Amino acid sequence: MQVIVDMAKCVGAGACVLTAPDVFDQNEDDGKVIVMISSPDEARRAEVVESCNVCPTMALSIQD
Amino acid sequence: MTEIINCPVAHEREVRQFPFDRPGCPMEPSGTYAELRSTEPVSKISLRLNGREAWLLTRFEDIREMLSDPRFSADMTNPGYPLQFEFPMELIGKVKPALLHMDPPEHTKNRMMLMPELTVKKVASLTPRTEEVVDECIDNILELGKDGTPVDLVEHLAMPVPAIGMAEMMDIAHEEKELFTRWVTLLVTQGDGEEHADLNMRVEMLLYKLIAERSVNPGDDLISTLTQRNIKAGKPLDDSEVSALVRAMIAAGHESTVNGIAIGCMVLLNHPEQAQLLRDKPELSGPAVDEILRYSSISDHGTVRVATEDVVIGGQLIKAGEGVVCSLSAGNHDPAVYDNPNTLDLTRKEARHSLAFGYGRHMCAGQTLVRMQLQTVFTKLFTRIPTIKQAVPLEELPFKSFYQALIDGLHALPVTF
Ligand code: HEM
Ligand code: SF4
């Protein structure tokens, strides 16, 4: 599982960070997302899927 | 894509006065929402405030779709914009728009300057102090009500927690705190126009002073870090824009949090079995906030846009220049997304992605902060005062008028314990 981010879409809402704190973080300069684990293991699938769902701008997606 | 409803008798379409009446339980959304969602999910409304016509969205998916479509604008100077608050018409277009009313690229530039102040990490660093403040408020409540007299949770909990939080985040000096507190209180209680204008001006001057001081002598408060970030980036925003950004944040954040605390406490007081769940299962304290926000959807119809091109949403053609109002409450009670939507269920997982904070590029900038504050307040209040009860029946609570207020709230919430 690969996490794909569209940086142009991210508005720094941090919803992904709250949902999957080990996978995502936020940049100090503009609050935008940082992917800390770009290929999370399967055990994290549920929280990564939920992060994609809570992201208000559809900036996140998963590629298998 | 659903087919376009090209109704040949469009002129006979019912135009309903908005906001709708809300008879029945004040905690439940207007029954008209449920009806419209199944029979006419995109319907015509006329705003009670100014008679402007607009489209009302009531389905979760339609709201998400509209709020992520770049062809809709948040520009309130557009004559089709469904303006729902009193705004001096002669000023429209003259004053600088607040963050909420900007479109990209202006919006992106401003929002990205603010967001680092409200990240998950920043908010986590504010948690211990928030816990202290909430504990102090609860100590005070316990003292005030120890002989059985009712204590007002609005005055003694819902107002001070966000006001103190905001003043400390911005490091407002002791001698200026009173001005600041009076100003944020006025934002909640309206007050008379003259006092408003006077306080607004004084707060504006205060912000200018703080921005100037902290440009040269920065601390680690919000104004300092925001100012420094702006300087480091080559000053994309001038001082008036920095000041406007801070004011926009307070205006968008203060009253909504006061109301969120008050309504949230009311919801829990009226669902004792759910409040008990919160006491028994501390792991529910985070999800509980999401469900309470979904269930109460206090910011129901303030999320509005205007179409800049013809767009089809939910099968309905919305023409360029026409306004759209989202009922976030209707979307949050959409049975297509939430089973038994009118039931409060703190264990509900899907509440996480509700529309309570909006959606799309304007989605609430303060959502992480609010979640932390509400979680601290609800958990502490209901565990520290397990016998807490509402002192008057639900029907007698002084709700803020839903014809005027854009955000549901209470003037007072008396409790005993
Ligand atoms: C329970 C409390 C709150 C609720 C229910 C709430 C709800 C919302 C909603 C629905 C929007 C989107 C409006 C739109 O799209 O037109 C919004 C935007 C916003 N909120 Fe909140 N909010 C709350 C608290 C806060 C707090 C505490 C802050 C700041 C510290 C804040 C700052 C903002 C800002 C700056 C925006 C505009 C964002 C933009 O335009 O990019 N809010 N809020
Ligand atoms: S939820 Fe989406 S918009 Fe928010 S920080 Fe994460 S990627 Fe960015």
PDB file of N, CA and C in Angstrom, chain B residues 176-250:
ATOM      1  N   GLU B 176      -4.294  44.284  29.102  1.00  0.00           N
ATOM      2  CA  GLU B 176      -5.116  44.354  27.891  1.00  0.00           C
ATOM      3  C   GLU B 176      -6.172  43.252  27.854  1.00  0.00           C
ATOM      4  N   LYS B 177      -6.079  42.365  28.832  1.00  0.00           N
ATOM      5  CA  LYS B 177      -6.978  41.211  28.830  1.00  0.00           C
ATOM      6  C   LYS B 177      -8.434  41.624  28.936  1.00  0.00           C
ATOM      7  N   GLU B 178      -8.676  42.686  29.706  1.00  0.00           N
ATOM      8  CA  GLU B 178     -10.058  43.077  29.909  1.00  0.00           C
ATOM      9  C   GLU B 178     -10.692  43.561  28.611  1.00  0.00           C
ATOM     10  N   LEU B 179      -9.931  44.383  27.876  1.00  0.00           N
ATOM     11  CA  LEU B 179     -10.389  44.846  26.569  1.00  0.00           C
ATOM     12  C   LEU B 179     -10.671  43.656  25.656  1.00  0.00           C
ATOM     13  N   PHE B 180      -9.715  42.731  25.653  1.00  0.00           N
ATOM     14  CA  PHE B 180      -9.829  41.557  24.805  1.00  0.00           C
ATOM     15  C   PHE B 180     -11.054  40.722  25.175  1.00  0.00           C
ATOM     16  N   THR B 181     -11.230  40.491  26.487  1.00  0.00           N
ATOM     17  CA  THR B 181     -12.355  39.678  26.944  1.00  0.00           C
ATOM     18  C   THR B 181     -13.682  40.359  26.626  1.00  0.00           C
ATOM     19  N   ARG B 182     -13.718  41.683  26.798  1.00  0.00           N
ATOM     20  CA  ARG B 182     -14.965  42.388  26.495  1.00  0.00           C
ATOM     21  C   ARG B 182     -15.291  42.267  25.011  1.00  0.00           C
ATOM     22  N   TRP B 183     -14.241  42.341  24.212  1.00  0.00           N
ATOM     23  CA  TRP B 183     -14.449  42.247  22.772  1.00  0.00           C
ATOM     24  C   TRP B 183     -14.973  40.871  22.355  1.00  0.00           C
ATOM     25  N   VAL B 184     -14.317  39.785  22.851  1.00  0.00           N
ATOM     26  CA  VAL B 184     -14.788  38.457  22.460  1.00  0.00           C
ATOM     27  C   VAL B 184     -16.174  38.174  23.033  1.00  0.00           C
ATOM     28  N   THR B 185     -16.473  38.735  24.212  1.00  0.00           N
ATOM     29  CA  THR B 185     -17.805  38.543  24.781  1.00  0.00           C
ATOM     30  C   THR B 185     -18.837  39.229  23.896  1.00  0.00           C
ATOM     31  N   LEU B 186     -18.480  40.390  23.401  1.00  0.00           N
ATOM     32  CA  LEU B 186     -19.391  41.135  22.541  1.00  0.00           C
ATOM     33  C   LEU B 186     -19.655  40.381  21.243  1.00  0.00           C
ATOM     34  N   LEU B 187     -18.623  39.679  20.765  1.00  0.00           N
ATOM     35  CA  LEU B 187     -18.800  38.886  19.550  1.00  0.00           C
ATOM     36  C   LEU B 187     -19.891  37.852  19.761  1.00  0.00           C
ATOM     37  N   VAL B 188     -20.030  37.395  21.019  1.00  0.00           N
ATOM     38  CA  VAL B 188     -21.013  36.362  21.323  1.00  0.00           C
ATOM     39  C   VAL B 188     -22.386  36.964  21.588  1.00  0.00           C
ATOM     40  N   THR B 189     -22.393  38.087  22.299  1.00  0.00           N
ATOM     41  CA  THR B 189     -23.679  38.599  22.757  1.00  0.00           C
ATOM     42  C   THR B 189     -24.239  39.718  21.871  1.00  0.00           C
ATOM     43  N   GLN B 190     -23.550  40.036  20.795  1.00  0.00           N
ATOM     44  CA  GLN B 190     -23.925  41.127  19.900  1.00  0.00           C
ATOM     45  C   GLN B 190     -23.733  42.501  20.551  1.00  0.00           C
ATOM     46  N   GLY B 191     -24.630  42.922  21.445  1.00  0.00           N
ATOM     47  CA  GLY B 191     -24.462  44.238  22.059  1.00  0.00           C
ATOM     48  C   GLY B 191     -24.885  45.340  21.099  1.00  0.00           C
ATOM     49  N   ASP B 192     -24.740  46.593  21.507  1.00  0.00           N
ATOM     50  CA  ASP B 192     -25.203  47.638  20.598  1.00  0.00           C
ATOM     51  C   ASP B 192     -24.100  48.050  19.630  1.00  0.00           C
ATOM     52  N   GLY B 193     -24.513  48.591  18.501  1.00  0.00           N
ATOM     53  CA  GLY B 193     -23.618  48.861  17.393  1.00  0.00           C
ATOM     54  C   GLY B 193     -22.450  49.775  17.733  1.00  0.00           C
ATOM     55  N   GLU B 194     -22.748  50.796  18.544  1.00  0.00           N
ATOM     56  CA  GLU B 194     -21.710  51.770  18.832  1.00  0.00           C
ATOM     57  C   GLU B 194     -20.576  51.168  19.663  1.00  0.00           C
ATOM     58  N   GLU B 195     -20.988  50.397  20.682  1.00  0.00           N
ATOM     59  CA  GLU B 195     -20.003  49.753  21.533  1.00  0.00           C
ATOM     60  C   GLU B 195     -19.149  48.803  20.685  1.00  0.00           C
ATOM     61  N   HIS B 196     -19.834  48.126  19.762  1.00  0.00           N
ATOM     62  CA  HIS B 196     -19.176  47.198  18.866  1.00  0.00           C
ATOM     63  C   HIS B 196     -18.085  47.900  18.055  1.00  0.00           C
ATOM     64  N   ALA B 197     -18.477  49.001  17.430  1.00  0.00           N
ATOM     65  CA  ALA B 197     -17.553  49.732  16.568  1.00  0.00           C
ATOM     66  C   ALA B 197     -16.361  50.236  17.375  1.00  0.00           C
ATOM     67  N   ASP B 198     -16.647  50.742  18.563  1.00  0.00           N
ATOM     68  CA  ASP B 198     -15.600  51.269  19.416  1.00  0.00           C
ATOM     69  C   ASP B 198     -14.608  50.177  19.821  1.00  0.00           C
ATOM     70  N   LEU B 199     -15.163  49.046  20.286  1.00  0.00           N
ATOM     71  CA  LEU B 199     -14.285  47.955  20.722  1.00  0.00           C
ATOM     72  C   LEU B 199     -13.493  47.383  19.555  1.00  0.00           C
ATOM     73  N   ASN B 200     -14.172  47.240  18.404  1.00  0.00           N
ATOM     74  CA  ASN B 200     -13.499  46.732  17.213  1.00  0.00           C
ATOM     75  C   ASN B 200     -12.277  47.564  16.899  1.00  0.00           C
ATOM     76  N   MET B 201     -12.464  48.892  16.987  1.00  0.00           N
ATOM     77  CA  MET B 201     -11.369  49.769  16.651  1.00  0.00           C
ATOM     78  C   MET B 201     -10.230  49.619  17.658  1.00  0.00           C
ATOM     79  N   ARG B 202     -10.596  49.524  18.920  1.00  0.00           N
ATOM     80  CA  ARG B 202      -9.535  49.406  19.932  1.00  0.00           C
ATOM     81  C   ARG B 202      -8.794  48.082  19.819  1.00  0.00           C
ATOM     82  N   VAL B 203      -9.517  47.018  19.482  1.00  0.00           N
ATOM     83  CA  VAL B 203      -8.844  45.728  19.311  1.00  0.00           C
ATOM     84  C   VAL B 203      -7.938  45.771  18.078  1.00  0.00           C
ATOM     85  N   GLU B 204      -8.425  46.435  17.039  1.00  0.00           N
ATOM     86  CA  GLU B 204      -7.618  46.595  15.829  1.00  0.00           C
ATOM     87  C   GLU B 204      -6.299  47.316  16.166  1.00  0.00           C
ATOM     88  N   MET B 205      -6.402  48.390  16.964  1.00  0.00           N
ATOM     89  CA  MET B 205      -5.203  49.126  17.367  1.00  0.00           C
ATOM     90  C   MET B 205      -4.277  48.242  18.207  1.00  0.00           C
ATOM     91  N   LEU B 206      -4.887  47.476  19.107  1.00  0.00           N
ATOM     92  CA  LEU B 206      -4.096  46.577  19.949  1.00  0.00           C
ATOM     93  C   LEU B 206      -3.335  45.567  19.078  1.00  0.00           C
ATOM     94  N   LEU B 207      -4.035  44.990  18.105  1.00  0.00           N
ATOM     95  CA  LEU B 207      -3.382  44.000  17.245  1.00  0.00           C
ATOM     96  C   LEU B 207      -2.230  44.632  16.466  1.00  0.00           C
ATOM     97  N   TYR B 208      -2.454  45.840  15.942  1.00  0.00           N
ATOM     98  CA  TYR B 208      -1.382  46.533  15.222  1.00  0.00           C
ATOM     99  C   TYR B 208      -0.160  46.711  16.098  1.00  0.00           C
ATOM    100  N   LYS B 209      -0.427  47.128  17.341  1.00  0.00           N
ATOM    101  CA  LYS B 209       0.660  47.366  18.277  1.00  0.00           C
ATOM    102  C   LYS B 209       1.428  46.056  18.530  1.00  0.00           C
ATOM    103  N   LEU B 210       0.664  44.968  18.759  1.00  0.00           N
ATOM    104  CA  LEU B 210       1.318  43.693  19.044  1.00  0.00           C
ATOM    105  C   LEU B 210       2.122  43.205  17.837  1.00  0.00           C
ATOM    106  N   ILE B 211       1.556  43.397  16.631  1.00  0.00           N
ATOM    107  CA  ILE B 211       2.258  42.947  15.430  1.00  0.00           C
ATOM    108  C   ILE B 211       3.570  43.731  15.265  1.00  0.00           C
ATOM    109  N   ALA B 212       3.488  45.042  15.491  1.00  0.00           N
ATOM    110  CA  ALA B 212       4.685  45.879  15.347  1.00  0.00           C
ATOM    111  C   ALA B 212       5.732  45.475  16.381  1.00  0.00           C
ATOM    112  N   GLU B 213       5.307  45.341  17.661  1.00  0.00           N
ATOM    113  CA  GLU B 213       6.248  44.977  18.717  1.00  0.00           C
ATOM    114  C   GLU B 213       6.900  43.625  18.464  1.00  0.00           C
ATOM    115  N   ARG B 214       6.062  42.681  18.074  1.00  0.00           N
ATOM    116  CA  ARG B 214       6.571  41.310  17.978  1.00  0.00           C
ATOM    117  C   ARG B 214       7.268  41.032  16.657  1.00  0.00           C
ATOM    118  N   SER B 215       7.208  41.986  15.717  1.00  0.00           N
ATOM    119  CA  SER B 215       8.014  41.865  14.506  1.00  0.00           C
ATOM    120  C   SER B 215       9.480  41.998  14.890  1.00  0.00           C
ATOM    121  N   VAL B 216       9.739  42.884  15.852  1.00  0.00           N
ATOM    122  CA  VAL B 216      11.134  43.088  16.266  1.00  0.00           C
ATOM    123  C   VAL B 216      11.510  42.265  17.492  1.00  0.00           C
ATOM    124  N   ASN B 217      10.537  42.040  18.368  1.00  0.00           N
ATOM    125  CA  ASN B 217      10.809  41.373  19.626  1.00  0.00           C
ATOM    126  C   ASN B 217       9.930  40.149  19.813  1.00  0.00           C
ATOM    127  N   PRO B 218      10.158  39.115  19.017  1.00  0.00           N
ATOM    128  CA  PRO B 218       9.203  38.003  19.040  1.00  0.00           C
ATOM    129  C   PRO B 218       9.266  37.144  20.305  1.00  0.00           C
ATOM    130  N   GLY B 219       8.107  36.660  20.726  1.00  0.00           N
ATOM    131  CA  GLY B 219       8.033  35.645  21.782  1.00  0.00           C
ATOM    132  C   GLY B 219       7.669  34.332  21.108  1.00  0.00           C
ATOM    133  N   ASP B 220       6.973  33.441  21.840  1.00  0.00           N
ATOM    134  CA  ASP B 220       6.583  32.200  21.164  1.00  0.00           C
ATOM    135  C   ASP B 220       5.058  32.078  21.067  1.00  0.00           C
ATOM    136  N   ASP B 221       4.381  33.235  21.138  1.00  0.00           N
ATOM    137  CA  ASP B 221       2.924  33.250  21.028  1.00  0.00           C
ATOM    138  C   ASP B 221       2.507  33.254  19.559  1.00  0.00           C
ATOM    139  N   LEU B 222       1.198  33.137  19.325  1.00  0.00           N
ATOM    140  CA  LEU B 222       0.668  33.037  17.965  1.00  0.00           C
ATOM    141  C   LEU B 222       0.994  34.266  17.107  1.00  0.00           C
ATOM    142  N   ILE B 223       0.849  35.448  17.676  1.00  0.00           N
ATOM    143  CA  ILE B 223       1.099  36.654  16.884  1.00  0.00           C
ATOM    144  C   ILE B 223       2.575  36.743  16.492  1.00  0.00           C
ATOM    145  N   SER B 224       3.452  36.390  17.427  1.00  0.00           N
ATOM    146  CA  SER B 224       4.886  36.415  17.123  1.00  0.00           C
ATOM    147  C   SER B 224       5.241  35.428  16.017  1.00  0.00           C
ATOM    148  N   THR B 225       4.816  34.191  16.167  1.00  0.00           N
ATOM    149  CA  THR B 225       5.228  33.186  15.174  1.00  0.00           C
ATOM    150  C   THR B 225       4.593  33.468  13.820  1.00  0.00           C
ATOM    151  N   LEU B 226       3.357  33.950  13.835  1.00  0.00           N
ATOM    152  CA  LEU B 226       2.698  34.303  12.576  1.00  0.00           C
ATOM    153  C   LEU B 226       3.445  35.460  11.892  1.00  0.00           C
ATOM    154  N   THR B 227       3.775  36.472  12.673  1.00  0.00           N
ATOM    155  CA  THR B 227       4.485  37.630  12.137  1.00  0.00           C
ATOM    156  C   THR B 227       5.857  37.224  11.600  1.00  0.00           C
ATOM    157  N   GLN B 228       6.566  36.403  12.373  1.00  0.00           N
ATOM    158  CA  GLN B 228       7.901  35.962  11.940  1.00  0.00           C
ATOM    159  C   GLN B 228       7.835  35.118  10.675  1.00  0.00           C
ATOM    160  N   ARG B 229       6.850  34.253  10.588  1.00  0.00           N
ATOM    161  CA  ARG B 229       6.701  33.413   9.394  1.00  0.00           C
ATOM    162  C   ARG B 229       6.479  34.295   8.168  1.00  0.00           C
ATOM    163  N   ASN B 230       5.664  35.311   8.369  1.00  0.00           N
ATOM    164  CA  ASN B 230       5.359  36.228   7.276  1.00  0.00           C
ATOM    165  C   ASN B 230       6.616  36.991   6.829  1.00  0.00           C
ATOM    166  N   ILE B 231       7.394  37.429   7.812  1.00  0.00           N
ATOM    167  CA  ILE B 231       8.625  38.159   7.483  1.00  0.00           C
ATOM    168  C   ILE B 231       9.588  37.231   6.738  1.00  0.00           C
ATOM    169  N   LYS B 232       9.710  36.013   7.257  1.00  0.00           N
ATOM    170  CA  LYS B 232      10.635  35.048   6.651  1.00  0.00           C
ATOM    171  C   LYS B 232      10.249  34.747   5.202  1.00  0.00           C
ATOM    172  N   ALA B 233       8.944  34.732   4.945  1.00  0.00           N
ATOM    173  CA  ALA B 233       8.469  34.427   3.590  1.00  0.00           C
ATOM    174  C   ALA B 233       8.546  35.651   2.671  1.00  0.00           C
ATOM    175  N   GLY B 234       9.077  36.770   3.174  1.00  0.00           N
ATOM    176  CA  GLY B 234       9.202  37.956   2.326  1.00  0.00           C
ATOM    177  C   GLY B 234       7.964  38.839   2.371  1.00  0.00           C
ATOM    178  N   LYS B 235       7.236  38.774   3.477  1.00  0.00           N
ATOM    179  CA  LYS B 235       6.040  39.590   3.707  1.00  0.00           C
ATOM    180  C   LYS B 235       4.975  39.511   2.619  1.00  0.00           C
ATOM    181  N   PRO B 236       4.504  38.306   2.305  1.00  0.00           N
ATOM    182  CA  PRO B 236       3.383  38.204   1.368  1.00  0.00           C
ATOM    183  C   PRO B 236       2.138  38.933   1.895  1.00  0.00           C
ATOM    184  N   LEU B 237       2.019  39.056   3.220  1.00  0.00           N
ATOM    185  CA  LEU B 237       0.874  39.764   3.808  1.00  0.00           C
ATOM    186  C   LEU B 237       1.369  41.052   4.464  1.00  0.00           C
ATOM    187  N   ASP B 238       0.642  42.154   4.261  1.00  0.00           N
ATOM    188  CA  ASP B 238       1.023  43.357   4.997  1.00  0.00           C
ATOM    189  C   ASP B 238       0.403  43.298   6.400  1.00  0.00           C
ATOM    190  N   ASP B 239       0.747  44.267   7.266  1.00  0.00           N
ATOM    191  CA  ASP B 239       0.303  44.191   8.655  1.00  0.00           C
ATOM    192  C   ASP B 239      -1.217  44.161   8.789  1.00  0.00           C
ATOM    193  N   SER B 240      -1.909  44.871   7.889  1.00  0.00           N
ATOM    194  CA  SER B 240      -3.363  44.883   8.005  1.00  0.00           C
ATOM    195  C   SER B 240      -3.921  43.502   7.659  1.00  0.00           C
ATOM    196  N   GLU B 241      -3.237  42.786   6.765  1.00  0.00           N
ATOM    197  CA  GLU B 241      -3.709  41.442   6.424  1.00  0.00           C
ATOM    198  C   GLU B 241      -3.420  40.450   7.557  1.00  0.00           C
ATOM    199  N   VAL B 242      -2.292  40.628   8.222  1.00  0.00           N
ATOM    200  CA  VAL B 242      -1.982  39.763   9.369  1.00  0.00           C
ATOM    201  C   VAL B 242      -3.024  39.995  10.470  1.00  0.00           C
ATOM    202  N   SER B 243      -3.310  41.274  10.709  1.00  0.00           N
ATOM    203  CA  SER B 243      -4.301  41.606  11.719  1.00  0.00           C
ATOM    204  C   SER B 243      -5.674  41.036  11.345  1.00  0.00           C
ATOM    205  N   ALA B 244      -6.042  41.149  10.080  1.00  0.00           N
ATOM    206  CA  ALA B 244      -7.335  40.629   9.625  1.00  0.00           C
ATOM    207  C   ALA B 244      -7.398  39.119   9.802  1.00  0.00           C
ATOM    208  N   LEU B 245      -6.278  38.462   9.574  1.00  0.00           N
ATOM    209  CA  LEU B 245      -6.232  37.005   9.696  1.00  0.00           C
ATOM    210  C   LEU B 245      -6.469  36.586  11.145  1.00  0.00           C
ATOM    211  N   VAL B 246      -5.842  37.308  12.068  1.00  0.00           N
ATOM    212  CA  VAL B 246      -6.020  37.002  13.480  1.00  0.00           C
ATOM    213  C   VAL B 246      -7.467  37.270  13.901  1.00  0.00           C
ATOM    214  N   ARG B 247      -7.998  38.413  13.442  1.00  0.00           N
ATOM    215  CA  ARG B 247      -9.382  38.719  13.802  1.00  0.00           C
ATOM    216  C   ARG B 247     -10.348  37.705  13.208  1.00  0.00           C
ATOM    217  N   ALA B 248     -10.075  37.273  11.964  1.00  0.00           N
ATOM    218  CA  ALA B 248     -10.950  36.286  11.318  1.00  0.00           C
ATOM    219  C   ALA B 248     -10.950  34.995  12.123  1.00  0.00           C
ATOM    220  N   MET B 249      -9.778  34.637  12.627  1.00  0.00           N
ATOM    221  CA  MET B 249      -9.675  33.407  13.398  1.00  0.00           C
ATOM    222  C   MET B 249     -10.502  33.506  14.680  1.00  0.00           C
ATOM    223  N   ILE B 250     -10.397  34.651  15.354  1.00  0.00           N
ATOM    224  CA  ILE B 250     -11.132  34.808  16.610  1.00  0.00           C
ATOM    225  C   ILE B 250     -12.636  34.877  16.336  1.00  0.00           C
TER     226      ILE B 250
END
